[in-house]
PDB file of C-alpha atoms in Angstrom:
ATOM      1  CA  THR A   1    -134.229 -27.247  70.370  1.00  0.00           C
ATOM      2  CA  CYS A   2    -134.760 -28.697  73.822  1.00  0.00           C
ATOM      3  CA  MET A   3    -136.813 -27.068  76.496  1.00  0.00           C
ATOM      4  CA  MET A   4    -134.464 -26.153  79.292  1.00  0.00           C
ATOM      5  CA  LYS A   5    -135.376 -27.066  82.844  1.00  0.00           C
ATOM      6  CA  ALA A   6    -133.666 -26.104  86.067  1.00  0.00           C
ATOM      7  CA  ALA A   7    -133.549 -27.351  89.619  1.00  0.00           C
ATOM      8  CA  ILE A   8    -132.856 -25.047  92.523  1.00  0.00           C
ATOM      9  CA  LEU A   9    -131.521 -26.667  95.678  1.00  0.00           C
ATOM     10  CA  ALA A  10    -133.193 -24.847  98.565  1.00  0.00           C
ATOM     11  CA  ALA A  11    -133.688 -27.396 101.348  1.00  0.00           C
ATOM     12  CA  GLY A  12    -131.139 -26.210 103.915  1.00  0.00           C
ATOM     13  CA  LYS A  13    -131.922 -24.851 107.363  1.00  0.00           C
ATOM     14  CA  GLY A  14    -129.675 -21.805 107.162  1.00  0.00           C
ATOM     15  CA  THR A  15    -127.946 -22.701 110.417  1.00  0.00           C
ATOM     16  CA  ARG A  16    -125.049 -20.327 109.717  1.00  0.00           C
ATOM     17  CA  MET A  17    -127.576 -17.507 109.485  1.00  0.00           C
ATOM     18  CA  ARG A  18    -129.174 -18.036 112.901  1.00  0.00           C
ATOM     19  CA  GLY A  19    -131.412 -15.177 113.808  1.00  0.00           C
ATOM     20  CA  LEU A  20    -132.183 -14.265 110.208  1.00  0.00           C
ATOM     21  CA  CYS A  21    -133.708 -17.671 109.415  1.00  0.00           C
ATOM     22  CA  ASP A  22    -135.745 -18.132 112.588  1.00  0.00           C
ATOM     23  CA  GLU A  23    -139.012 -16.990 111.012  1.00  0.00           C
ATOM     24  CA  LEU A  24    -138.334 -17.395 107.287  1.00  0.00           C
ATOM     25  CA  PRO A  25    -136.416 -20.101 105.444  1.00  0.00           C
ATOM     26  CA  LYS A  26    -133.228 -18.837 103.814  1.00  0.00           C
ATOM     27  CA  PRO A  27    -134.671 -18.914 100.231  1.00  0.00           C
ATOM     28  CA  LEU A  28    -137.384 -16.472 101.311  1.00  0.00           C
ATOM     29  CA  LEU A  29    -135.121 -13.942 103.004  1.00  0.00           C
ATOM     30  CA  PRO A  30    -135.677 -10.555 101.385  1.00  0.00           C
ATOM     31  CA  LEU A  31    -133.179  -9.151  98.922  1.00  0.00           C
ATOM     32  CA  ALA A  32    -134.198  -5.841  97.338  1.00  0.00           C
ATOM     33  CA  ASN A  33    -137.648  -6.227  98.935  1.00  0.00           C
ATOM     34  CA  ARG A  34    -138.462  -9.680  97.578  1.00  0.00           C
ATOM     35  CA  PRO A  35    -137.457 -13.276  98.324  1.00  0.00           C
ATOM     36  CA  VAL A  36    -133.880 -14.075  97.310  1.00  0.00           C
ATOM     37  CA  LEU A  37    -135.102 -17.157  95.451  1.00  0.00           C
ATOM     38  CA  THR A  38    -137.198 -15.044  93.072  1.00  0.00           C
ATOM     39  CA  HIS A  39    -134.085 -13.287  91.759  1.00  0.00           C
ATOM     40  CA  THR A  40    -132.646 -16.644  90.689  1.00  0.00           C
ATOM     41  CA  ILE A  41    -135.930 -17.731  89.099  1.00  0.00           C
ATOM     42  CA  ASP A  42    -136.089 -14.463  87.135  1.00  0.00           C
ATOM     43  CA  GLN A  43    -132.517 -14.973  85.891  1.00  0.00           C
ATOM     44  CA  LEU A  44    -133.399 -18.485  84.776  1.00  0.00           C
ATOM     45  CA  GLU A  45    -136.467 -17.200  82.925  1.00  0.00           C
ATOM     46  CA  ASP A  46    -134.366 -14.542  81.191  1.00  0.00           C
ATOM     47  CA  ALA A  47    -132.022 -17.341  80.034  1.00  0.00           C
ATOM     48  CA  GLY A  48    -134.886 -19.327  78.485  1.00  0.00           C
ATOM     49  CA  VAL A  49    -135.785 -21.712  81.327  1.00  0.00           C
ATOM     50  CA  SER A  50    -139.522 -22.291  81.591  1.00  0.00           C
ATOM     51  CA  GLU A  51    -139.755 -25.031  84.238  1.00  0.00           C
ATOM     52  CA  VAL A  52    -138.092 -25.074  87.648  1.00  0.00           C
ATOM     53  CA  LEU A  53    -138.042 -27.756  90.302  1.00  0.00           C
ATOM     54  CA  LEU A  54    -137.474 -26.442  93.803  1.00  0.00           C
ATOM     55  CA  VAL A  55    -135.863 -28.989  96.105  1.00  0.00           C
ATOM     56  CA  ILE A  56    -137.117 -27.782  99.467  1.00  0.00           C
ATOM     57  CA  GLY A  57    -136.983 -29.054 103.015  1.00  0.00           C
ATOM     58  CA  HIS A  58    -136.807 -26.721 105.989  1.00  0.00           C
ATOM     59  CA  GLN A  59    -140.100 -24.838 106.298  1.00  0.00           C
ATOM     60  CA  ALA A  60    -141.254 -26.294 102.971  1.00  0.00           C
ATOM     61  CA  PRO A  61    -144.914 -25.181 103.381  1.00  0.00           C
ATOM     62  CA  LEU A  62    -143.825 -21.539 103.698  1.00  0.00           C
ATOM     63  CA  ILE A  63    -141.863 -21.723 100.444  1.00  0.00           C
ATOM     64  CA  ARG A  64    -144.744 -23.391  98.597  1.00  0.00           C
ATOM     65  CA  SER A  65    -147.283 -20.864  99.832  1.00  0.00           C
ATOM     66  CA  ALA A  66    -145.025 -17.888  99.067  1.00  0.00           C
ATOM     67  CA  LEU A  67    -144.252 -18.902  95.472  1.00  0.00           C
ATOM     68  CA  GLY A  68    -147.141 -21.154  94.424  1.00  0.00           C
ATOM     69  CA  GLY A  69    -147.138 -23.010  91.120  1.00  0.00           C
ATOM     70  CA  ARG A  70    -145.770 -20.227  88.936  1.00  0.00           C
ATOM     71  CA  TRP A  71    -143.426 -17.284  89.270  1.00  0.00           C
ATOM     72  CA  ASN A  72    -143.922 -14.869  86.372  1.00  0.00           C
ATOM     73  CA  GLY A  73    -143.520 -17.075  83.268  1.00  0.00           C
ATOM     74  CA  VAL A  74    -141.867 -20.017  85.025  1.00  0.00           C
ATOM     75  CA  ALA A  75    -143.792 -23.118  86.080  1.00  0.00           C
ATOM     76  CA  LEU A  76    -142.727 -24.281  89.535  1.00  0.00           C
ATOM     77  CA  GLU A  77    -142.724 -27.819  90.862  1.00  0.00           C
ATOM     78  CA  TYR A  78    -141.590 -28.968  94.272  1.00  0.00           C
ATOM     79  CA  VAL A  79    -139.953 -31.981  95.849  1.00  0.00           C
ATOM     80  CA  VAL A  80    -139.243 -32.191  99.563  1.00  0.00           C
ATOM     81  CA  GLN A  81    -135.882 -33.423 100.799  1.00  0.00           C
ATOM     82  CA  GLU A  82    -137.162 -34.914 104.050  1.00  0.00           C
ATOM     83  CA  ASN A  83    -133.842 -35.786 105.721  1.00  0.00           C
ATOM     84  CA  PRO A  84    -131.165 -33.727 103.983  1.00  0.00           C
ATOM     85  CA  ARG A  85    -127.981 -35.697 103.382  1.00  0.00           C
ATOM     86  CA  GLY A  86    -126.129 -33.274 101.186  1.00  0.00           C
ATOM     87  CA  THR A  87    -126.089 -31.833  97.713  1.00  0.00           C
ATOM     88  CA  GLY A  88    -125.807 -35.206  95.964  1.00  0.00           C
ATOM     89  CA  GLN A  89    -129.019 -36.464  97.500  1.00  0.00           C
ATOM     90  CA  ALA A  90    -130.775 -33.202  96.658  1.00  0.00           C
ATOM     91  CA  ALA A  91    -129.592 -33.421  93.047  1.00  0.00           C
ATOM     92  CA  ALA A  92    -130.789 -37.032  92.807  1.00  0.00           C
ATOM     93  CA  LEU A  93    -134.292 -35.873  93.737  1.00  0.00           C
ATOM     94  CA  ALA A  94    -134.373 -33.923  90.452  1.00  0.00           C
ATOM     95  CA  GLU A  95    -133.746 -36.980  88.256  1.00  0.00           C
ATOM     96  CA  GLU A  96    -137.411 -37.736  87.562  1.00  0.00           C
ATOM     97  CA  PHE A  97    -138.131 -34.059  86.841  1.00  0.00           C
ATOM     98  CA  ALA A  98    -135.247 -33.926  84.332  1.00  0.00           C
ATOM     99  CA  ALA A  99    -136.666 -36.941  82.463  1.00  0.00           C
ATOM    100  CA  GLY A 100    -133.358 -37.533  80.686  1.00  0.00           C
ATOM    101  CA  GLU A 101    -133.162 -33.975  79.376  1.00  0.00           C
ATOM    102  CA  PRO A 102    -130.554 -31.324  80.206  1.00  0.00           C
ATOM    103  CA  LEU A 103    -130.998 -29.839  83.651  1.00  0.00           C
ATOM    104  CA  LEU A 104    -129.470 -26.646  84.953  1.00  0.00           C
ATOM    105  CA  MET A 105    -128.838 -26.930  88.679  1.00  0.00           C
ATOM    106  CA  MET A 106    -128.341 -23.966  90.991  1.00  0.00           C
ATOM    107  CA  PHE A 107    -128.160 -23.325  94.697  1.00  0.00           C
ATOM    108  CA  GLY A 108    -131.065 -21.374  96.151  1.00  0.00           C
ATOM    109  CA  ASP A 109    -128.912 -19.350  98.510  1.00  0.00           C
ATOM    110  CA  ILE A 110    -126.261 -18.128  96.080  1.00  0.00           C
ATOM    111  CA  VAL A 111    -127.121 -15.022  94.116  1.00  0.00           C
ATOM    112  CA  THR A 112    -125.201 -14.440  90.906  1.00  0.00           C
ATOM    113  CA  SER A 113    -125.451 -11.831  88.195  1.00  0.00           C
ATOM    114  CA  GLY A 114    -127.082 -14.296  85.829  1.00  0.00           C
ATOM    115  CA  ARG A 115    -125.162 -12.974  82.825  1.00  0.00           C
ATOM    116  CA  HIS A 116    -123.549 -16.362  82.217  1.00  0.00           C
ATOM    117  CA  LEU A 117    -126.816 -18.344  82.190  1.00  0.00           C
ATOM    118  CA  PRO A 118    -127.746 -17.631  78.545  1.00  0.00           C
ATOM    119  CA  ASP A 119    -124.353 -19.014  77.434  1.00  0.00           C
ATOM    120  CA  ILE A 120    -124.801 -22.159  79.516  1.00  0.00           C
ATOM    121  CA  VAL A 121    -128.311 -22.737  78.123  1.00  0.00           C
ATOM    122  CA  ARG A 122    -127.049 -22.116  74.565  1.00  0.00           C
ATOM    123  CA  ILE A 123    -124.230 -24.650  74.993  1.00  0.00           C
ATOM    124  CA  TYR A 124    -126.717 -27.268  76.202  1.00  0.00           C
ATOM    125  CA  ARG A 125    -129.066 -26.603  73.307  1.00  0.00           C
ATOM    126  CA  GLU A 126    -126.357 -26.605  70.623  1.00  0.00           C
ATOM    127  CA  GLU A 127    -123.831 -29.170  71.833  1.00  0.00           C
ATOM    128  CA  ARG A 128    -125.857 -31.420  74.172  1.00  0.00           C
ATOM    129  CA  PRO A 129    -122.850 -32.192  76.418  1.00  0.00           C
ATOM    130  CA  ALA A 130    -123.061 -34.461  79.465  1.00  0.00           C
ATOM    131  CA  ALA A 131    -122.244 -31.473  81.676  1.00  0.00           C
ATOM    132  CA  VAL A 132    -121.311 -27.813  81.574  1.00  0.00           C
ATOM    133  CA  ILE A 133    -119.151 -26.618  84.442  1.00  0.00           C
ATOM    134  CA  PRO A 134    -118.776 -22.838  84.637  1.00  0.00           C
ATOM    135  CA  ARG A 135    -115.742 -21.636  86.559  1.00  0.00           C
ATOM    136  CA  PHE A 136    -114.963 -18.042  87.348  1.00  0.00           C
ATOM    137  CA  TYR A 137    -111.452 -17.087  88.369  1.00  0.00           C
ATOM    138  CA  GLN A 138    -110.062 -13.592  88.733  1.00  0.00           C
ATOM    139  CA  TRP A 139    -112.816 -12.083  86.570  1.00  0.00           C
ATOM    140  CA  LYS A 140    -112.159 -14.503  83.693  1.00  0.00           C
ATOM    141  CA  ARG A 141    -114.925 -16.819  82.651  1.00  0.00           C
ATOM    142  CA  LEU A 142    -114.088 -20.363  81.683  1.00  0.00           C
ATOM    143  CA  ILE A 143    -116.732 -22.862  80.655  1.00  0.00           C
ATOM    144  CA  PHE A 144    -115.814 -26.520  80.487  1.00  0.00           C
ATOM    145  CA  THR A 145    -118.004 -29.041  78.751  1.00  0.00           C
ATOM    146  CA  LEU A 146    -117.974 -32.793  79.062  1.00  0.00           C
ATOM    147  CA  PRO A 147    -118.929 -34.685  75.894  1.00  0.00           C
ATOM    148  CA  ALA A 148    -122.207 -36.539  75.895  1.00  0.00           C
ATOM    149  CA  THR A 149    -120.260 -39.807  75.805  1.00  0.00           C
ATOM    150  CA  PHE A 150    -118.525 -38.990  79.107  1.00  0.00           C
ATOM    151  CA  THR A 151    -119.030 -41.538  81.882  1.00  0.00           C
ATOM    152  CA  LEU A 152    -117.756 -41.749  85.431  1.00  0.00           C
TER     153      LEU A 152
END
């Protein structure tokens, strides 16, 4: 079995949340009395992820100092997206961390139930596809996989 890693994209400024993000970066805004980002990390841990790369940018030192090198049983690493140029650039910053292994990528400002994560991790471990694309539509879950031989 492969060890599952994840990257959380959390470099944005939170400009659409002006006022709320003046003092704290969006990933550290409280949800149920703790940083929103910690809910996602806990869900990843519950799904079997043991290493997470946080792609950070805006107020990066605050995020590092708040979370440190470990959150519960998950080792945390950081990379700073100095001049954010979109999701693609942020994802590319995780390439070295992934080291050719499967990588689960999530957005740091979207909170989900996490109930689908164990299935996604299982599919990666069992089938080793090039990608798993979960899609939720009208309460029905669809999971698409691309074969490992898929190329763009």
